[in-house]
CSV table of C-alpha atoms in Angstrom, one decimal:
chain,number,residue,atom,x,y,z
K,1,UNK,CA,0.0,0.0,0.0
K,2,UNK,CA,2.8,2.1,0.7
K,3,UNK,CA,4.2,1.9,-3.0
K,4,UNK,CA,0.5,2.7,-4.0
K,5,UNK,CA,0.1,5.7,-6.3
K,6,UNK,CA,-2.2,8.8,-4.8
K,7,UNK,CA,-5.0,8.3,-6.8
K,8,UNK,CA,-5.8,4.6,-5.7
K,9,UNK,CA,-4.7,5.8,-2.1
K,10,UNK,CA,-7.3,8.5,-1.6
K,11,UNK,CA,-10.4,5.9,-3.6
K,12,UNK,CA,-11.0,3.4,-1.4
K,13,UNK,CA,-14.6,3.2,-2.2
K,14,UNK,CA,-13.0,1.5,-5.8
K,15,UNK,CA,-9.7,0.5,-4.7
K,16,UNK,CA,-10.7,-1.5,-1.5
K,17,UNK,CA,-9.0,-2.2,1.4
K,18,UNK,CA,-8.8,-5.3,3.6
K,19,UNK,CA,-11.1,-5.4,6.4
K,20,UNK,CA,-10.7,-6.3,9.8
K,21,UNK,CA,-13.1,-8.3,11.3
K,22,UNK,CA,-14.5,-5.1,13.0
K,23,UNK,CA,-15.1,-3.8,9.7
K,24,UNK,CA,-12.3,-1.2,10.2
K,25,UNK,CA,-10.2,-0.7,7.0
K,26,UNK,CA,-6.6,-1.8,7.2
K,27,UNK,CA,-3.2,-0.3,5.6
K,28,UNK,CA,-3.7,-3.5,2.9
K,29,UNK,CA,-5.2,-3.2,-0.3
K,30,UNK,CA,-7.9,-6.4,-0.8
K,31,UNK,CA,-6.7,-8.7,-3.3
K,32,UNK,CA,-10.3,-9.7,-3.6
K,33,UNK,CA,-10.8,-6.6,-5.2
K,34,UNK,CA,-11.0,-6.2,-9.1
K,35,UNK,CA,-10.8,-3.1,-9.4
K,36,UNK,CA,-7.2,-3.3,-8.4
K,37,UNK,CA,-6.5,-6.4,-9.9
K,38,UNK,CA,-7.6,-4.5,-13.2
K,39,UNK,CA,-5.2,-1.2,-12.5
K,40,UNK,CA,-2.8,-3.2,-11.3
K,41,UNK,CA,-2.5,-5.3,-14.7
K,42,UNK,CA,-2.9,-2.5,-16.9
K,43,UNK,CA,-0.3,-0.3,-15.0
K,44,UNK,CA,2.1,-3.5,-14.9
K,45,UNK,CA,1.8,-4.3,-19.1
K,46,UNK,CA,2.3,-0.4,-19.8
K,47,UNK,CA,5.9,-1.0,-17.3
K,48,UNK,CA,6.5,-4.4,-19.5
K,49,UNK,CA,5.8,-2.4,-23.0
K,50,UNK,CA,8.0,0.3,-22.1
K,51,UNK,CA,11.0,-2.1,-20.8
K,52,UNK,CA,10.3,-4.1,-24.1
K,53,UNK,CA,10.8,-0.7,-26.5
K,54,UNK,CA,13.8,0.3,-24.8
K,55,UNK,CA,15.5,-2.5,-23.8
K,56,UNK,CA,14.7,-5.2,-26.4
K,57,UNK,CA,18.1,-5.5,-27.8
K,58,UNK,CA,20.3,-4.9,-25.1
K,59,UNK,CA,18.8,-6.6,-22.2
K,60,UNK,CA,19.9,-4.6,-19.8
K,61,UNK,CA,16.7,-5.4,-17.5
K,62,UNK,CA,17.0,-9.8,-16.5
K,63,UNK,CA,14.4,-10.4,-14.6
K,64,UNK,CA,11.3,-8.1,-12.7
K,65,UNK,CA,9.8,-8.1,-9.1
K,66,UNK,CA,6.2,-7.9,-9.4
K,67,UNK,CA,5.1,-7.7,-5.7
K,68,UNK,CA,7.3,-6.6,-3.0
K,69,UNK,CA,6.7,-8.2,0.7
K,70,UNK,CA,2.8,-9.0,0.0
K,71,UNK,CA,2.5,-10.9,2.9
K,72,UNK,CA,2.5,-8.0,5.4
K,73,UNK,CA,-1.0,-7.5,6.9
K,74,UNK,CA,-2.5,-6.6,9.8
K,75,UNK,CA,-5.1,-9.3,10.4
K,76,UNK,CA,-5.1,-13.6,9.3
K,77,UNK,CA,-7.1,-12.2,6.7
K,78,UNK,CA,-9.1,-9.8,4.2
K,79,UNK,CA,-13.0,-9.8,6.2
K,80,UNK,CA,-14.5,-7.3,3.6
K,81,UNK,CA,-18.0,-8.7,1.7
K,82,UNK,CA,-16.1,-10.4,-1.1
K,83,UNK,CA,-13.3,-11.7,0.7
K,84,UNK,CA,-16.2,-13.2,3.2
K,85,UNK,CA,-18.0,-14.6,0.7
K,86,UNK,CA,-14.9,-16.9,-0.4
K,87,UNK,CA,-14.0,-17.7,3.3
K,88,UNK,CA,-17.8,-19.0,3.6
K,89,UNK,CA,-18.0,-20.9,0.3
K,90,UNK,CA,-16.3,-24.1,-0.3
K,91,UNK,CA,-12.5,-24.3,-1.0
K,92,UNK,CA,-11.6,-23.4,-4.5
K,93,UNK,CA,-11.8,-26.4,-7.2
K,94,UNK,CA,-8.0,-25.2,-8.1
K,95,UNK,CA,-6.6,-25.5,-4.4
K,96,UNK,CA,-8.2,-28.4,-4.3
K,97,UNK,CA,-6.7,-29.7,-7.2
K,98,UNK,CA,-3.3,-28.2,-6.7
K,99,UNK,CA,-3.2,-30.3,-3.3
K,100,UNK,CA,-4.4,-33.6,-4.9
K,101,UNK,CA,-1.9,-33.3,-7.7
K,102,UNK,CA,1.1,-32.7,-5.5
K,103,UNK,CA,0.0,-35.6,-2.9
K,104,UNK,CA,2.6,-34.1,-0.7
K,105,UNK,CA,4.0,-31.0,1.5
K,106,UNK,CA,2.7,-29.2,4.5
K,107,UNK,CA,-0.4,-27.6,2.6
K,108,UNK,CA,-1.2,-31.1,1.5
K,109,UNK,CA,-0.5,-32.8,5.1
K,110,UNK,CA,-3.0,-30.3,6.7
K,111,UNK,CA,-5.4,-30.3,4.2
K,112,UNK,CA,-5.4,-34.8,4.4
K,113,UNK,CA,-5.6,-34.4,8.5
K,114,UNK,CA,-8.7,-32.0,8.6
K,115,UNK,CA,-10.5,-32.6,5.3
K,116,UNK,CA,-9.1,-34.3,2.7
K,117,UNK,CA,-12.4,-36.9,2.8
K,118,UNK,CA,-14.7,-33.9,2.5
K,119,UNK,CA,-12.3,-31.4,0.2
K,120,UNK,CA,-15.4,-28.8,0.1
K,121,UNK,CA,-16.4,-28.5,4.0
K,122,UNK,CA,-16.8,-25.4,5.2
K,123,UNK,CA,-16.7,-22.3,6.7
K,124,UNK,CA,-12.9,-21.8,4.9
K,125,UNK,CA,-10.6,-23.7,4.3
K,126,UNK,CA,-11.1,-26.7,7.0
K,127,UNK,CA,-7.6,-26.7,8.6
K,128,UNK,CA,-6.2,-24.5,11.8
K,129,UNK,CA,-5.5,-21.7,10.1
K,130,UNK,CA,-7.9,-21.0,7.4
K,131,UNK,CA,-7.9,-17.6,7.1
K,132,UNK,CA,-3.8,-18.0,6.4
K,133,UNK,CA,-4.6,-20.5,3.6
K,134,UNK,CA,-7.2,-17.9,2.3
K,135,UNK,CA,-5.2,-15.2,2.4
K,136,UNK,CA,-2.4,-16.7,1.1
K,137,UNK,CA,-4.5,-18.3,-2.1
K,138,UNK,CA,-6.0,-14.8,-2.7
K,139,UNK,CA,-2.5,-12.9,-2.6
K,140,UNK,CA,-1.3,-15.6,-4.9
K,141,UNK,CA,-3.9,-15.8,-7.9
K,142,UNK,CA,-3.9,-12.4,-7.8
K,143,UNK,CA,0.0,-11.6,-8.4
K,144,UNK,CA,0.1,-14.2,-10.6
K,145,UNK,CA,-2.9,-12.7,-13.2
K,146,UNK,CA,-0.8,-9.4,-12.8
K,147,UNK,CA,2.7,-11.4,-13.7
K,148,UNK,CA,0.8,-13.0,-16.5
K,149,UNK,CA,-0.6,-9.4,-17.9
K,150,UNK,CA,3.1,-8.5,-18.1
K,151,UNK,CA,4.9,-11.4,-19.6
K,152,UNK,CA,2.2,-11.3,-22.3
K,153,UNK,CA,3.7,-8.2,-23.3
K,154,UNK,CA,7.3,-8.5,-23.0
K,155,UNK,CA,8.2,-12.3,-21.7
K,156,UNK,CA,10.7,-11.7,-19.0
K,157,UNK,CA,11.4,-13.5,-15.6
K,158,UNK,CA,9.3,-12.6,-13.2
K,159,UNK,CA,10.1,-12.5,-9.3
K,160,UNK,CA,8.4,-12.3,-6.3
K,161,UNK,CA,9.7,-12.4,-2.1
K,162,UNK,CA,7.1,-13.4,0.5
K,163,UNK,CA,7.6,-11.4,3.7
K,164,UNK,CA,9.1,-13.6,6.3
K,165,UNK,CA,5.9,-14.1,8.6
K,166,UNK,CA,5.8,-16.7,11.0
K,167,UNK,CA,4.3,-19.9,9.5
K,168,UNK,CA,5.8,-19.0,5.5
K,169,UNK,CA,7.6,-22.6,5.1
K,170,UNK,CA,3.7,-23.9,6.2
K,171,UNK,CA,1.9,-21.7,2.9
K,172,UNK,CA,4.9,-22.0,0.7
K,173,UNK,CA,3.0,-24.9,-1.9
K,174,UNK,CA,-0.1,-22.6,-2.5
K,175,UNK,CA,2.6,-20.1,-3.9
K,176,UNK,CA,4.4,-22.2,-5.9
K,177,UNK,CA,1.2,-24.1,-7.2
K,178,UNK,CA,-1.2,-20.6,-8.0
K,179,UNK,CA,2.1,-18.8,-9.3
K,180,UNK,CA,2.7,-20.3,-12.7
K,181,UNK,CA,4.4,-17.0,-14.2
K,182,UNK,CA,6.2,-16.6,-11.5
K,183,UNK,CA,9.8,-17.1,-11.7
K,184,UNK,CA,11.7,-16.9,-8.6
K,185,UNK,CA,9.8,-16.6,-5.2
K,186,UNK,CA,12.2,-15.4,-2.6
K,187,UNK,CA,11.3,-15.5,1.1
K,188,UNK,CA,12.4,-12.3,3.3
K,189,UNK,CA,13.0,-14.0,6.2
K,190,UNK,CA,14.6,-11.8,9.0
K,191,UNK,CA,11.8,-11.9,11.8
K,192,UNK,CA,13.8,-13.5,14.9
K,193,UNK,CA,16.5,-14.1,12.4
K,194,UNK,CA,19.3,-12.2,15.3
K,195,UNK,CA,17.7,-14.8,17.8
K,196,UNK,CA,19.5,-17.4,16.3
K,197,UNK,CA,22.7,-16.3,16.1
């Protein structure tokens, strides 16, 4: 949000936030929330047409990060309307899938001891943390449509790093399953990192 230009900044009726579950807007913009999704893919192929005419033959540009840090939230989750209305319905077909097809990992693990013999139990997601999982689906889908938009244009590398929350190595399938343009994802993990040493 920070990185956010003014005019989606001072629109939040259009460009929503993420709710709390008070119904308090947070510093967060929703990734449930197309019109952003829509800016932000238009605004991203307009970056990836310009690098394209000025750097086509030299190359001096390897690689872009699409999304800096977009785990950084306030809350387990987005609790605005649509963002709810996910959460409430059953989990997505493609999660699903995704966790069927690897047949292994953490997501996978969780998923088999809470609901893997009823995939589309609800509220959420059906594990301990569902509003993580959520979160962490929505964030991913929604980077990845705006990676896509780019390389369409001009078909780069494209890079992402997760903030280093708590519980990242637990969510890290759902971003390398629902990230299919992405490149590289990078993990900024320096919470407690001094502890250690």
């Amino acid at each position: 949000m920070d990185y956010a230009p003014a005019w989606i900044k001072t629109n939040p009726q259009r460009f929503q936030r993420e709710k709390a579950p008070s119904g308090k807007d947070v510093w967060v913009l929703s990734a449930h929330c197309t019109a952003t999704l829509e800016a932000d893919k238009q605004a991203f192929s307009a970056l990836c047409r310009h690098l394209k005419a000025k750097d086509k033959t030299e190359h001096t540009v390897i690689g872009i990060q699409v999304e800096n840090e977009p785990n950084i939230t306030e809350i387990d989750r987005d609790h605005g309307t649509e963002a709810q209305t996910v959460f409430d319905s059953p989990v997505p077909a493609l999660l699903v899938s995704g966790m069927k097809t690897a047949g292994r990992g953490d997501v996978y693990d969780r998923w088999q001891s809470r609901a893997g013999k009823n995939p589309a139990h609800g509220p959420g997601y059906s594990v301990r943390k569902p509003g993580h999982f959520m979160h962490t689906w929505a964030m991913a889908t929604y980077i990845d449509a705006v990676a896509k938009a780019g390389k369409d244009v001009y078909d780069l590398p494209m890079y992402i790093n997760i903030a280093g929350l708590p519980g990242i190595t637990m969510l890290l399938d759902i971003w390398k399953w629902f990230t299919p343009h992405i490149k590289i994802i990078g993990a900024g993990i320096f919470i407690s990192a001094t502890a250690r040493i």
